[in-house]
PDB file of C-alpha atoms in Angstrom:
ATOM      1  CA  UNK B   1     -53.017 -94.646 -59.421  1.00  0.00           C
ATOM      2  CA  UNK B   2     -54.474 -92.261 -56.883  1.00  0.00           C
ATOM      3  CA  UNK B   3     -54.191 -88.675 -57.954  1.00  0.00           C
ATOM      4  CA  UNK B   4     -52.855 -86.026 -55.635  1.00  0.00           C
ATOM      5  CA  UNK B   5     -55.131 -83.474 -54.063  1.00  0.00           C
ATOM      6  CA  UNK B   6     -55.826 -80.331 -56.038  1.00  0.00           C
ATOM      7  CA  UNK B   7     -54.492 -77.149 -54.412  1.00  0.00           C
ATOM      8  CA  UNK B   8     -56.941 -75.393 -52.143  1.00  0.00           C
ATOM      9  CA  UNK B   9     -58.415 -72.363 -53.904  1.00  0.00           C
ATOM     10  CA  UNK B  10     -57.810 -69.263 -51.791  1.00  0.00           C
ATOM     11  CA  UNK B  11     -58.359 -65.570 -52.225  1.00  0.00           C
ATOM     12  CA  UNK B  12     -55.338 -63.872 -53.753  1.00  0.00           C
ATOM     13  CA  UNK B  13     -54.654 -62.013 -50.502  1.00  0.00           C
ATOM     14  CA  UNK B  14     -54.592 -65.274 -48.560  1.00  0.00           C
ATOM     15  CA  UNK B  15     -52.457 -66.830 -51.288  1.00  0.00           C
ATOM     16  CA  UNK B  16     -50.005 -63.925 -51.126  1.00  0.00           C
ATOM     17  CA  UNK B  17     -49.868 -64.156 -47.340  1.00  0.00           C
ATOM     18  CA  UNK B  18     -49.072 -67.886 -47.463  1.00  0.00           C
ATOM     19  CA  UNK B  19     -46.358 -67.256 -50.024  1.00  0.00           C
ATOM     20  CA  UNK B  20     -44.783 -64.475 -47.943  1.00  0.00           C
ATOM     21  CA  UNK B  21     -44.690 -66.753 -44.909  1.00  0.00           C
ATOM     22  CA  UNK B  22     -43.047 -69.582 -46.873  1.00  0.00           C
ATOM     23  CA  UNK B  23     -40.588 -67.360 -48.747  1.00  0.00           C
ATOM     24  CA  UNK B  24     -39.772 -65.292 -45.658  1.00  0.00           C
ATOM     25  CA  UNK B  25     -39.154 -68.464 -43.675  1.00  0.00           C
ATOM     26  CA  UNK B  26     -36.777 -69.788 -46.324  1.00  0.00           C
ATOM     27  CA  UNK B  27     -34.870 -66.493 -46.554  1.00  0.00           C
ATOM     28  CA  UNK B  28     -34.532 -65.967 -42.800  1.00  0.00           C
ATOM     29  CA  UNK B  29     -33.812 -69.572 -41.802  1.00  0.00           C
ATOM     30  CA  UNK B  30     -31.169 -70.133 -44.443  1.00  0.00           C
ATOM     31  CA  UNK B  31     -29.544 -66.784 -43.747  1.00  0.00           C
ATOM     32  CA  UNK B  32     -29.033 -67.936 -40.141  1.00  0.00           C
ATOM     33  CA  UNK B  33     -28.027 -71.342 -41.504  1.00  0.00           C
ATOM     34  CA  UNK B  34     -25.339 -69.792 -43.725  1.00  0.00           C
ATOM     35  CA  UNK B  35     -23.836 -67.740 -40.901  1.00  0.00           C
ATOM     36  CA  UNK B  36     -23.802 -70.725 -38.548  1.00  0.00           C
ATOM     37  CA  UNK B  37     -22.369 -73.031 -41.195  1.00  0.00           C
ATOM     38  CA  UNK B  38     -19.562 -70.596 -41.998  1.00  0.00           C
ATOM     39  CA  UNK B  39     -18.804 -70.300 -38.293  1.00  0.00           C
ATOM     40  CA  UNK B  40     -18.404 -74.069 -38.016  1.00  0.00           C
ATOM     41  CA  UNK B  41     -16.585 -74.785 -41.272  1.00  0.00           C
ATOM     42  CA  UNK B  42     -14.300 -71.720 -41.294  1.00  0.00           C
ATOM     43  CA  UNK B  43     -13.549 -71.851 -37.561  1.00  0.00           C
ATOM     44  CA  UNK B  44     -10.145 -72.730 -36.134  1.00  0.00           C
ATOM     45  CA  UNK B  45     -10.156 -75.179 -33.237  1.00  0.00           C
ATOM     46  CA  UNK B  46      -7.268 -75.233 -30.783  1.00  0.00           C
ATOM     47  CA  UNK B  47      -5.628 -78.456 -29.659  1.00  0.00           C
ATOM     48  CA  UNK B  48      -3.820 -79.094 -26.326  1.00  0.00           C
ATOM     49  CA  UNK B  49      -0.426 -78.624 -28.025  1.00  0.00           C
ATOM     50  CA  UNK B  50      -1.558 -75.104 -29.102  1.00  0.00           C
ATOM     51  CA  UNK B  51      -1.890 -76.156 -32.736  1.00  0.00           C
ATOM     52  CA  UNK B  52      -5.166 -75.666 -34.568  1.00  0.00           C
ATOM     53  CA  UNK B  53      -7.373 -77.843 -36.744  1.00  0.00           C
ATOM     54  CA  UNK B  54     -10.326 -77.135 -38.992  1.00  0.00           C
ATOM     55  CA  UNK B  55     -13.685 -78.797 -39.473  1.00  0.00           C
ATOM     56  CA  UNK B  56     -13.375 -81.010 -42.578  1.00  0.00           C
ATOM     57  CA  UNK B  57     -16.246 -83.455 -42.066  1.00  0.00           C
ATOM     58  CA  UNK B  58     -18.637 -82.252 -44.758  1.00  0.00           C
ATOM     59  CA  UNK B  59     -20.325 -85.612 -45.295  1.00  0.00           C
ATOM     60  CA  UNK B  60     -20.830 -86.085 -41.552  1.00  0.00           C
ATOM     61  CA  UNK B  61     -22.248 -82.578 -41.275  1.00  0.00           C
ATOM     62  CA  UNK B  62     -24.842 -83.281 -43.975  1.00  0.00           C
ATOM     63  CA  UNK B  63     -25.692 -86.576 -42.236  1.00  0.00           C
ATOM     64  CA  UNK B  64     -26.192 -84.751 -38.932  1.00  0.00           C
ATOM     65  CA  UNK B  65     -28.531 -82.251 -40.598  1.00  0.00           C
ATOM     66  CA  UNK B  66     -30.505 -84.892 -42.504  1.00  0.00           C
ATOM     67  CA  UNK B  67     -30.936 -86.915 -39.321  1.00  0.00           C
ATOM     68  CA  UNK B  68     -32.163 -83.836 -37.470  1.00  0.00           C
ATOM     69  CA  UNK B  69     -34.591 -83.042 -40.302  1.00  0.00           C
ATOM     70  CA  UNK B  70     -35.875 -86.620 -40.209  1.00  0.00           C
ATOM     71  CA  UNK B  71     -36.535 -86.500 -36.465  1.00  0.00           C
ATOM     72  CA  UNK B  72     -38.240 -83.102 -36.715  1.00  0.00           C
ATOM     73  CA  UNK B  73     -40.461 -84.192 -39.616  1.00  0.00           C
ATOM     74  CA  UNK B  74     -41.416 -87.376 -37.750  1.00  0.00           C
ATOM     75  CA  UNK B  75     -42.427 -85.418 -34.656  1.00  0.00           C
ATOM     76  CA  UNK B  76     -44.632 -82.920 -36.516  1.00  0.00           C
ATOM     77  CA  UNK B  77     -46.319 -85.495 -38.766  1.00  0.00           C
ATOM     78  CA  UNK B  78     -49.917 -86.267 -37.942  1.00  0.00           C
ATOM     79  CA  UNK B  79     -50.961 -89.895 -37.599  1.00  0.00           C
ATOM     80  CA  UNK B  80     -53.951 -89.223 -39.837  1.00  0.00           C
ATOM     81  CA  UNK B  81     -51.814 -88.009 -42.748  1.00  0.00           C
ATOM     82  CA  UNK B  82     -52.169 -90.128 -45.891  1.00  0.00           C
ATOM     83  CA  UNK B  83     -49.071 -90.919 -47.927  1.00  0.00           C
ATOM     84  CA  UNK B  84     -49.307 -93.457 -50.768  1.00  0.00           C
ATOM     85  CA  UNK B  85     -46.102 -92.437 -52.535  1.00  0.00           C
ATOM     86  CA  UNK B  86     -44.014 -95.521 -53.504  1.00  0.00           C
ATOM     87  CA  UNK B  87     -40.789 -95.873 -51.535  1.00  0.00           C
ATOM     88  CA  UNK B  88     -38.777 -95.929 -54.762  1.00  0.00           C
ATOM     89  CA  UNK B  89     -39.956 -92.399 -55.584  1.00  0.00           C
ATOM     90  CA  UNK B  90     -38.656 -91.027 -52.293  1.00  0.00           C
ATOM     91  CA  UNK B  91     -35.464 -93.074 -52.626  1.00  0.00           C
ATOM     92  CA  UNK B  92     -34.819 -91.675 -56.113  1.00  0.00           C
ATOM     93  CA  UNK B  93     -35.573 -88.120 -54.987  1.00  0.00           C
ATOM     94  CA  UNK B  94     -33.177 -88.419 -52.044  1.00  0.00           C
ATOM     95  CA  UNK B  95     -30.437 -89.901 -54.260  1.00  0.00           C
ATOM     96  CA  UNK B  96     -30.645 -87.118 -56.858  1.00  0.00           C
ATOM     97  CA  UNK B  97     -30.788 -84.507 -54.073  1.00  0.00           C
ATOM     98  CA  UNK B  98     -27.597 -85.842 -52.489  1.00  0.00           C
ATOM     99  CA  UNK B  99     -25.781 -86.197 -55.814  1.00  0.00           C
ATOM    100  CA  UNK B 100     -26.599 -82.566 -56.647  1.00  0.00           C
ATOM    101  CA  UNK B 101     -25.269 -81.370 -53.296  1.00  0.00           C
ATOM    102  CA  UNK B 102     -22.114 -83.496 -53.416  1.00  0.00           C
ATOM    103  CA  UNK B 103     -21.291 -82.444 -56.987  1.00  0.00           C
ATOM    104  CA  UNK B 104     -21.858 -78.783 -56.133  1.00  0.00           C
ATOM    105  CA  UNK B 105     -19.585 -78.933 -53.082  1.00  0.00           C
ATOM    106  CA  UNK B 106     -16.947 -80.898 -54.991  1.00  0.00           C
ATOM    107  CA  UNK B 107     -16.924 -78.250 -57.741  1.00  0.00           C
ATOM    108  CA  UNK B 108     -15.593 -75.720 -55.213  1.00  0.00           C
ATOM    109  CA  UNK B 109     -12.254 -77.539 -55.331  1.00  0.00           C
ATOM    110  CA  UNK B 110     -11.871 -76.508 -58.970  1.00  0.00           C
ATOM    111  CA  UNK B 111     -13.848 -73.257 -59.269  1.00  0.00           C
ATOM    112  CA  UNK B 112     -14.209 -70.045 -57.220  1.00  0.00           C
ATOM    113  CA  UNK B 113     -17.283 -69.639 -55.040  1.00  0.00           C
ATOM    114  CA  UNK B 114     -18.949 -66.910 -57.186  1.00  0.00           C
ATOM    115  CA  UNK B 115     -18.833 -69.211 -60.205  1.00  0.00           C
ATOM    116  CA  UNK B 116     -20.511 -71.970 -58.230  1.00  0.00           C
ATOM    117  CA  UNK B 117     -23.212 -69.607 -56.946  1.00  0.00           C
ATOM    118  CA  UNK B 118     -23.770 -68.258 -60.451  1.00  0.00           C
ATOM    119  CA  UNK B 119     -24.254 -71.742 -61.857  1.00  0.00           C
ATOM    120  CA  UNK B 120     -26.620 -72.755 -59.050  1.00  0.00           C
ATOM    121  CA  UNK B 121     -28.621 -69.554 -59.595  1.00  0.00           C
ATOM    122  CA  UNK B 122     -29.545 -71.057 -62.974  1.00  0.00           C
ATOM    123  CA  UNK B 123     -31.331 -73.896 -61.193  1.00  0.00           C
ATOM    124  CA  UNK B 124     -34.838 -72.798 -62.315  1.00  0.00           C
ATOM    125  CA  UNK B 125     -33.826 -73.469 -65.943  1.00  0.00           C
ATOM    126  CA  UNK B 126     -33.229 -77.239 -65.566  1.00  0.00           C
ATOM    127  CA  UNK B 127     -36.205 -77.353 -63.199  1.00  0.00           C
ATOM    128  CA  UNK B 128     -38.458 -76.093 -65.987  1.00  0.00           C
ATOM    129  CA  UNK B 129     -36.818 -78.239 -68.690  1.00  0.00           C
ATOM    130  CA  UNK B 130     -37.014 -81.459 -66.681  1.00  0.00           C
ATOM    131  CA  UNK B 131     -40.516 -80.583 -65.552  1.00  0.00           C
ATOM    132  CA  UNK B 132     -41.670 -80.320 -69.165  1.00  0.00           C
ATOM    133  CA  UNK B 133     -39.793 -83.435 -70.363  1.00  0.00           C
ATOM    134  CA  UNK B 134     -40.426 -85.853 -67.503  1.00  0.00           C
ATOM    135  CA  UNK B 135     -43.237 -84.476 -65.328  1.00  0.00           C
ATOM    136  CA  UNK B 136     -45.307 -83.301 -68.333  1.00  0.00           C
ATOM    137  CA  UNK B 137     -45.616 -79.808 -66.862  1.00  0.00           C
ATOM    138  CA  UNK B 138     -46.812 -76.839 -68.866  1.00  0.00           C
ATOM    139  CA  UNK B 139     -45.787 -73.329 -67.882  1.00  0.00           C
ATOM    140  CA  UNK B 140     -47.201 -69.973 -68.862  1.00  0.00           C
ATOM    141  CA  UNK B 141     -44.848 -67.928 -71.092  1.00  0.00           C
ATOM    142  CA  UNK B 142     -44.610 -65.322 -68.346  1.00  0.00           C
ATOM    143  CA  UNK B 143     -42.954 -67.843 -66.030  1.00  0.00           C
ATOM    144  CA  UNK B 144     -40.236 -68.427 -68.605  1.00  0.00           C
ATOM    145  CA  UNK B 145     -39.670 -64.670 -68.773  1.00  0.00           C
ATOM    146  CA  UNK B 146     -39.601 -64.295 -64.978  1.00  0.00           C
ATOM    147  CA  UNK B 147     -37.086 -67.117 -64.554  1.00  0.00           C
ATOM    148  CA  UNK B 148     -34.864 -65.719 -67.293  1.00  0.00           C
ATOM    149  CA  UNK B 149     -34.908 -62.237 -65.735  1.00  0.00           C
ATOM    150  CA  UNK B 150     -34.030 -63.585 -62.277  1.00  0.00           C
ATOM    151  CA  UNK B 151     -31.121 -65.635 -63.620  1.00  0.00           C
ATOM    152  CA  UNK B 152     -29.786 -62.710 -65.678  1.00  0.00           C
ATOM    153  CA  UNK B 153     -30.156 -60.355 -62.712  1.00  0.00           C
ATOM    154  CA  UNK B 154     -28.214 -62.637 -60.363  1.00  0.00           C
ATOM    155  CA  UNK B 155     -25.502 -63.134 -63.014  1.00  0.00           C
ATOM    156  CA  UNK B 156     -25.139 -59.376 -63.536  1.00  0.00           C
ATOM    157  CA  UNK B 157     -24.909 -58.783 -59.788  1.00  0.00           C
ATOM    158  CA  UNK B 158     -22.243 -61.438 -59.252  1.00  0.00           C
ATOM    159  CA  UNK B 159     -20.037 -60.388 -62.146  1.00  0.00           C
ATOM    160  CA  UNK B 160     -20.620 -56.639 -62.371  1.00  0.00           C
ATOM    161  CA  UNK B 161     -17.269 -55.974 -60.660  1.00  0.00           C
ATOM    162  CA  UNK B 162     -15.352 -58.714 -62.398  1.00  0.00           C
ATOM    163  CA  UNK B 163     -11.927 -57.439 -63.422  1.00  0.00           C
ATOM    164  CA  UNK B 164     -11.286 -57.063 -67.085  1.00  0.00           C
ATOM    165  CA  UNK B 165      -8.344 -58.728 -68.672  1.00  0.00           C
ATOM    166  CA  UNK B 166      -8.811 -61.988 -66.834  1.00  0.00           C
ATOM    167  CA  UNK B 167      -7.988 -64.876 -69.078  1.00  0.00           C
ATOM    168  CA  UNK B 168     -10.879 -67.176 -69.819  1.00  0.00           C
ATOM    169  CA  UNK B 169     -10.381 -70.739 -68.731  1.00  0.00           C
ATOM    170  CA  UNK B 170     -11.335 -73.709 -70.828  1.00  0.00           C
ATOM    171  CA  UNK B 171     -14.283 -75.859 -69.878  1.00  0.00           C
ATOM    172  CA  UNK B 172     -13.038 -78.240 -67.207  1.00  0.00           C
ATOM    173  CA  UNK B 173     -14.002 -80.803 -64.600  1.00  0.00           C
ATOM    174  CA  UNK B 174     -15.431 -78.179 -62.237  1.00  0.00           C
ATOM    175  CA  UNK B 175     -17.852 -76.936 -64.871  1.00  0.00           C
ATOM    176  CA  UNK B 176     -18.836 -80.527 -65.665  1.00  0.00           C
ATOM    177  CA  UNK B 177     -19.618 -81.103 -61.982  1.00  0.00           C
ATOM    178  CA  UNK B 178     -21.839 -78.017 -61.918  1.00  0.00           C
ATOM    179  CA  UNK B 179     -23.737 -79.153 -64.998  1.00  0.00           C
ATOM    180  CA  UNK B 180     -24.211 -82.572 -63.397  1.00  0.00           C
ATOM    181  CA  UNK B 181     -25.400 -80.886 -60.185  1.00  0.00           C
ATOM    182  CA  UNK B 182     -27.948 -78.824 -62.111  1.00  0.00           C
ATOM    183  CA  UNK B 183     -29.141 -81.945 -63.931  1.00  0.00           C
ATOM    184  CA  UNK B 184     -29.668 -83.662 -60.578  1.00  0.00           C
ATOM    185  CA  UNK B 185     -31.544 -80.588 -59.312  1.00  0.00           C
ATOM    186  CA  UNK B 186     -33.839 -80.877 -62.318  1.00  0.00           C
ATOM    187  CA  UNK B 187     -34.280 -84.597 -61.681  1.00  0.00           C
ATOM    188  CA  UNK B 188     -35.204 -83.984 -58.036  1.00  0.00           C
ATOM    189  CA  UNK B 189     -37.840 -81.374 -58.844  1.00  0.00           C
ATOM    190  CA  UNK B 190     -39.332 -83.447 -61.680  1.00  0.00           C
ATOM    191  CA  UNK B 191     -39.741 -86.353 -59.255  1.00  0.00           C
ATOM    192  CA  UNK B 192     -41.341 -84.007 -56.728  1.00  0.00           C
ATOM    193  CA  UNK B 193     -43.674 -82.711 -59.446  1.00  0.00           C
ATOM    194  CA  UNK B 194     -44.786 -86.250 -60.282  1.00  0.00           C
ATOM    195  CA  UNK B 195     -45.296 -87.026 -56.591  1.00  0.00           C
ATOM    196  CA  UNK B 196     -47.404 -83.897 -56.167  1.00  0.00           C
ATOM    197  CA  UNK B 197     -49.447 -84.641 -59.277  1.00  0.00           C
ATOM    198  CA  UNK B 198     -50.031 -88.375 -58.878  1.00  0.00           C
ATOM    199  CA  UNK B 199     -50.070 -89.244 -55.174  1.00  0.00           C
ATOM    200  CA  UNK B 200     -51.551 -88.225 -51.847  1.00  0.00           C
ATOM    201  CA  UNK B 201     -48.975 -86.831 -49.458  1.00  0.00           C
ATOM    202  CA  UNK B 202     -48.159 -83.808 -47.315  1.00  0.00           C
ATOM    203  CA  UNK B 203     -45.121 -81.601 -47.083  1.00  0.00           C
ATOM    204  CA  UNK B 204     -44.258 -83.159 -43.731  1.00  0.00           C
ATOM    205  CA  UNK B 205     -44.245 -86.686 -45.129  1.00  0.00           C
ATOM    206  CA  UNK B 206     -42.132 -85.600 -48.115  1.00  0.00           C
ATOM    207  CA  UNK B 207     -39.657 -83.981 -45.746  1.00  0.00           C
ATOM    208  CA  UNK B 208     -39.564 -87.087 -43.535  1.00  0.00           C
ATOM    209  CA  UNK B 209     -38.991 -89.700 -46.228  1.00  0.00           C
ATOM    210  CA  UNK B 210     -36.585 -87.599 -48.306  1.00  0.00           C
ATOM    211  CA  UNK B 211     -34.349 -86.974 -45.308  1.00  0.00           C
ATOM    212  CA  UNK B 212     -34.751 -90.542 -44.052  1.00  0.00           C
ATOM    213  CA  UNK B 213     -33.407 -92.025 -47.294  1.00  0.00           C
ATOM    214  CA  UNK B 214     -30.716 -89.342 -47.457  1.00  0.00           C
ATOM    215  CA  UNK B 215     -29.602 -90.304 -43.939  1.00  0.00           C
ATOM    216  CA  UNK B 216     -29.467 -93.982 -44.912  1.00  0.00           C
ATOM    217  CA  UNK B 217     -27.346 -93.252 -47.988  1.00  0.00           C
ATOM    218  CA  UNK B 218     -24.996 -91.020 -46.017  1.00  0.00           C
ATOM    219  CA  UNK B 219     -24.651 -93.451 -43.118  1.00  0.00           C
ATOM    220  CA  UNK B 220     -23.443 -96.138 -45.522  1.00  0.00           C
ATOM    221  CA  UNK B 221     -20.893 -93.735 -46.992  1.00  0.00           C
ATOM    222  CA  UNK B 222     -19.703 -92.618 -43.558  1.00  0.00           C
ATOM    223  CA  UNK B 223     -19.190 -96.195 -42.394  1.00  0.00           C
ATOM    224  CA  UNK B 224     -17.256 -97.101 -45.537  1.00  0.00           C
ATOM    225  CA  UNK B 225     -14.970 -94.050 -45.367  1.00  0.00           C
ATOM    226  CA  UNK B 226     -14.644 -94.058 -41.577  1.00  0.00           C
ATOM    227  CA  UNK B 227     -15.492 -90.350 -41.433  1.00  0.00           C
ATOM    228  CA  UNK B 228     -18.238 -90.932 -38.870  1.00  0.00           C
ATOM    229  CA  UNK B 229     -15.754 -91.950 -36.151  1.00  0.00           C
ATOM    230  CA  UNK B 230     -13.404 -89.081 -37.002  1.00  0.00           C
ATOM    231  CA  UNK B 231     -16.371 -86.729 -36.675  1.00  0.00           C
ATOM    232  CA  UNK B 232     -17.260 -88.146 -33.245  1.00  0.00           C
ATOM    233  CA  UNK B 233     -13.655 -87.756 -32.041  1.00  0.00           C
ATOM    234  CA  UNK B 234     -13.596 -84.156 -33.313  1.00  0.00           C
ATOM    235  CA  UNK B 235     -16.765 -83.285 -31.358  1.00  0.00           C
ATOM    236  CA  UNK B 236     -15.300 -85.037 -28.324  1.00  0.00           C
ATOM    237  CA  UNK B 237     -12.184 -82.852 -28.558  1.00  0.00           C
ATOM    238  CA  UNK B 238     -14.278 -79.699 -28.997  1.00  0.00           C
ATOM    239  CA  UNK B 239     -17.591 -80.252 -27.107  1.00  0.00           C
ATOM    240  CA  UNK B 240     -18.882 -76.719 -27.764  1.00  0.00           C
ATOM    241  CA  UNK B 241     -19.094 -77.582 -31.472  1.00  0.00           C
ATOM    242  CA  UNK B 242     -22.057 -79.811 -30.645  1.00  0.00           C
ATOM    243  CA  UNK B 243     -24.156 -76.797 -29.629  1.00  0.00           C
ATOM    244  CA  UNK B 244     -23.159 -74.958 -32.794  1.00  0.00           C
ATOM    245  CA  UNK B 245     -24.272 -78.030 -34.744  1.00  0.00           C
ATOM    246  CA  UNK B 246     -27.584 -78.036 -32.862  1.00  0.00           C
ATOM    247  CA  UNK B 247     -28.177 -74.398 -33.799  1.00  0.00           C
ATOM    248  CA  UNK B 248     -27.382 -75.239 -37.412  1.00  0.00           C
ATOM    249  CA  UNK B 249     -29.765 -78.190 -37.292  1.00  0.00           C
ATOM    250  CA  UNK B 250     -32.605 -76.034 -35.925  1.00  0.00           C
ATOM    251  CA  UNK B 251     -32.197 -73.545 -38.782  1.00  0.00           C
ATOM    252  CA  UNK B 252     -32.064 -76.453 -41.240  1.00  0.00           C
ATOM    253  CA  UNK B 253     -35.247 -78.057 -39.846  1.00  0.00           C
ATOM    254  CA  UNK B 254     -37.273 -74.852 -39.989  1.00  0.00           C
ATOM    255  CA  UNK B 255     -35.889 -73.919 -43.404  1.00  0.00           C
ATOM    256  CA  UNK B 256     -36.664 -77.336 -44.867  1.00  0.00           C
ATOM    257  CA  UNK B 257     -40.170 -77.221 -43.441  1.00  0.00           C
ATOM    258  CA  UNK B 258     -40.698 -73.933 -45.298  1.00  0.00           C
ATOM    259  CA  UNK B 259     -39.249 -75.463 -48.475  1.00  0.00           C
ATOM    260  CA  UNK B 260     -41.538 -78.482 -48.462  1.00  0.00           C
ATOM    261  CA  UNK B 261     -44.483 -76.286 -47.475  1.00  0.00           C
ATOM    262  CA  UNK B 262     -43.749 -74.154 -50.550  1.00  0.00           C
ATOM    263  CA  UNK B 263     -43.566 -77.278 -52.726  1.00  0.00           C
ATOM    264  CA  UNK B 264     -46.841 -78.567 -51.257  1.00  0.00           C
ATOM    265  CA  UNK B 265     -48.836 -75.335 -51.574  1.00  0.00           C
ATOM    266  CA  UNK B 266     -47.261 -73.922 -54.733  1.00  0.00           C
ATOM    267  CA  UNK B 267     -44.750 -75.883 -56.840  1.00  0.00           C
ATOM    268  CA  UNK B 268     -41.111 -77.033 -56.984  1.00  0.00           C
ATOM    269  CA  UNK B 269     -40.455 -74.285 -59.553  1.00  0.00           C
ATOM    270  CA  UNK B 270     -41.730 -71.605 -57.167  1.00  0.00           C
ATOM    271  CA  UNK B 271     -39.506 -73.036 -54.439  1.00  0.00           C
ATOM    272  CA  UNK B 272     -36.544 -73.043 -56.823  1.00  0.00           C
ATOM    273  CA  UNK B 273     -37.094 -69.368 -57.682  1.00  0.00           C
ATOM    274  CA  UNK B 274     -37.278 -68.443 -53.979  1.00  0.00           C
ATOM    275  CA  UNK B 275     -34.051 -70.302 -53.158  1.00  0.00           C
ATOM    276  CA  UNK B 276     -32.328 -68.683 -56.147  1.00  0.00           C
ATOM    277  CA  UNK B 277     -33.371 -65.231 -54.924  1.00  0.00           C
ATOM    278  CA  UNK B 278     -32.147 -66.206 -51.455  1.00  0.00           C
ATOM    279  CA  UNK B 279     -28.602 -66.543 -52.806  1.00  0.00           C
ATOM    280  CA  UNK B 280     -28.682 -62.933 -53.939  1.00  0.00           C
ATOM    281  CA  UNK B 281     -29.835 -61.603 -50.563  1.00  0.00           C
ATOM    282  CA  UNK B 282     -27.382 -63.851 -48.713  1.00  0.00           C
ATOM    283  CA  UNK B 283     -24.471 -62.455 -50.717  1.00  0.00           C
ATOM    284  CA  UNK B 284     -25.601 -58.854 -50.185  1.00  0.00           C
ATOM    285  CA  UNK B 285     -26.000 -59.281 -46.411  1.00  0.00           C
ATOM    286  CA  UNK B 286     -22.750 -61.246 -46.131  1.00  0.00           C
ATOM    287  CA  UNK B 287     -20.848 -58.478 -47.910  1.00  0.00           C
ATOM    288  CA  UNK B 288     -22.430 -55.871 -45.619  1.00  0.00           C
ATOM    289  CA  UNK B 289     -21.358 -57.844 -42.538  1.00  0.00           C
ATOM    290  CA  UNK B 290     -17.833 -58.279 -43.914  1.00  0.00           C
ATOM    291  CA  UNK B 291     -17.553 -54.546 -44.697  1.00  0.00           C
ATOM    292  CA  UNK B 292     -18.737 -53.757 -41.179  1.00  0.00           C
ATOM    293  CA  UNK B 293     -16.074 -55.990 -39.641  1.00  0.00           C
ATOM    294  CA  UNK B 294     -13.391 -54.437 -41.841  1.00  0.00           C
ATOM    295  CA  UNK B 295     -14.514 -50.941 -40.800  1.00  0.00           C
ATOM    296  CA  UNK B 296     -14.292 -51.898 -37.135  1.00  0.00           C
ATOM    297  CA  UNK B 297     -10.732 -53.109 -37.686  1.00  0.00           C
ATOM    298  CA  UNK B 298      -9.821 -49.890 -39.501  1.00  0.00           C
ATOM    299  CA  UNK B 299      -9.427 -51.613 -42.871  1.00  0.00           C
ATOM    300  CA  UNK B 300     -10.665 -50.379 -46.223  1.00  0.00           C
TER     301      UNK B 300
END
């Protein structure tokens, strides 16, 4: 088995600069992504009979984004790049990635959004556990402390204004879906850790093959459910949605490039911590925007 390349040793200033570029790219791209996604999913689309319909094609939307990511990664890949990762590794990584996303989205049918965000903010915990168990990773004790502080901080922020007296609900199907989603997140990152440790590859090739297999899985599901044709008819009825989807895809491509660049130059755990912190900033900025709109409308 050919071992992966060791990380390039850089001065700490250069290392910090690379990290700021990667983390800043993730934060900015996915902030734009979140706004654009909310605009598409929460929008109301008028029909000729003056009735309205909503965008309900979640699986088709993910397929559109994965296909766009695949095309972008293919275009930026260099022909001289070496990638000896077995296809089954990429296929497994893509499957666990999709299962985590589907379970997380499905949990929203049973749980409020803050609960889902809170659970997903704990993602670094299964990442570290699965990394130790399956990827044979060893972390410094300080990393455990940092992860724990980030998770506790996000939890305190999300629930600091929670009303008292609310009855606690029993553990249900929604919570089980979130636990399954977190387990799949841990599986994905442990596979990525093994790929990084044992094989030669680049972030661009990881992005290409992960999204390629994800697109193949989703295309099969879309054909079976018939959602693909319903999605096409929806875009045909509302052509301007296509340009909104293109804007969403651009943010997704650039954001994913930053994610895989972070995985390549640092580690899946570092990427997980950045994406967890992103949720906090996204919520803060979203609340600020919402408060601004309410102030404009004269609401308190």
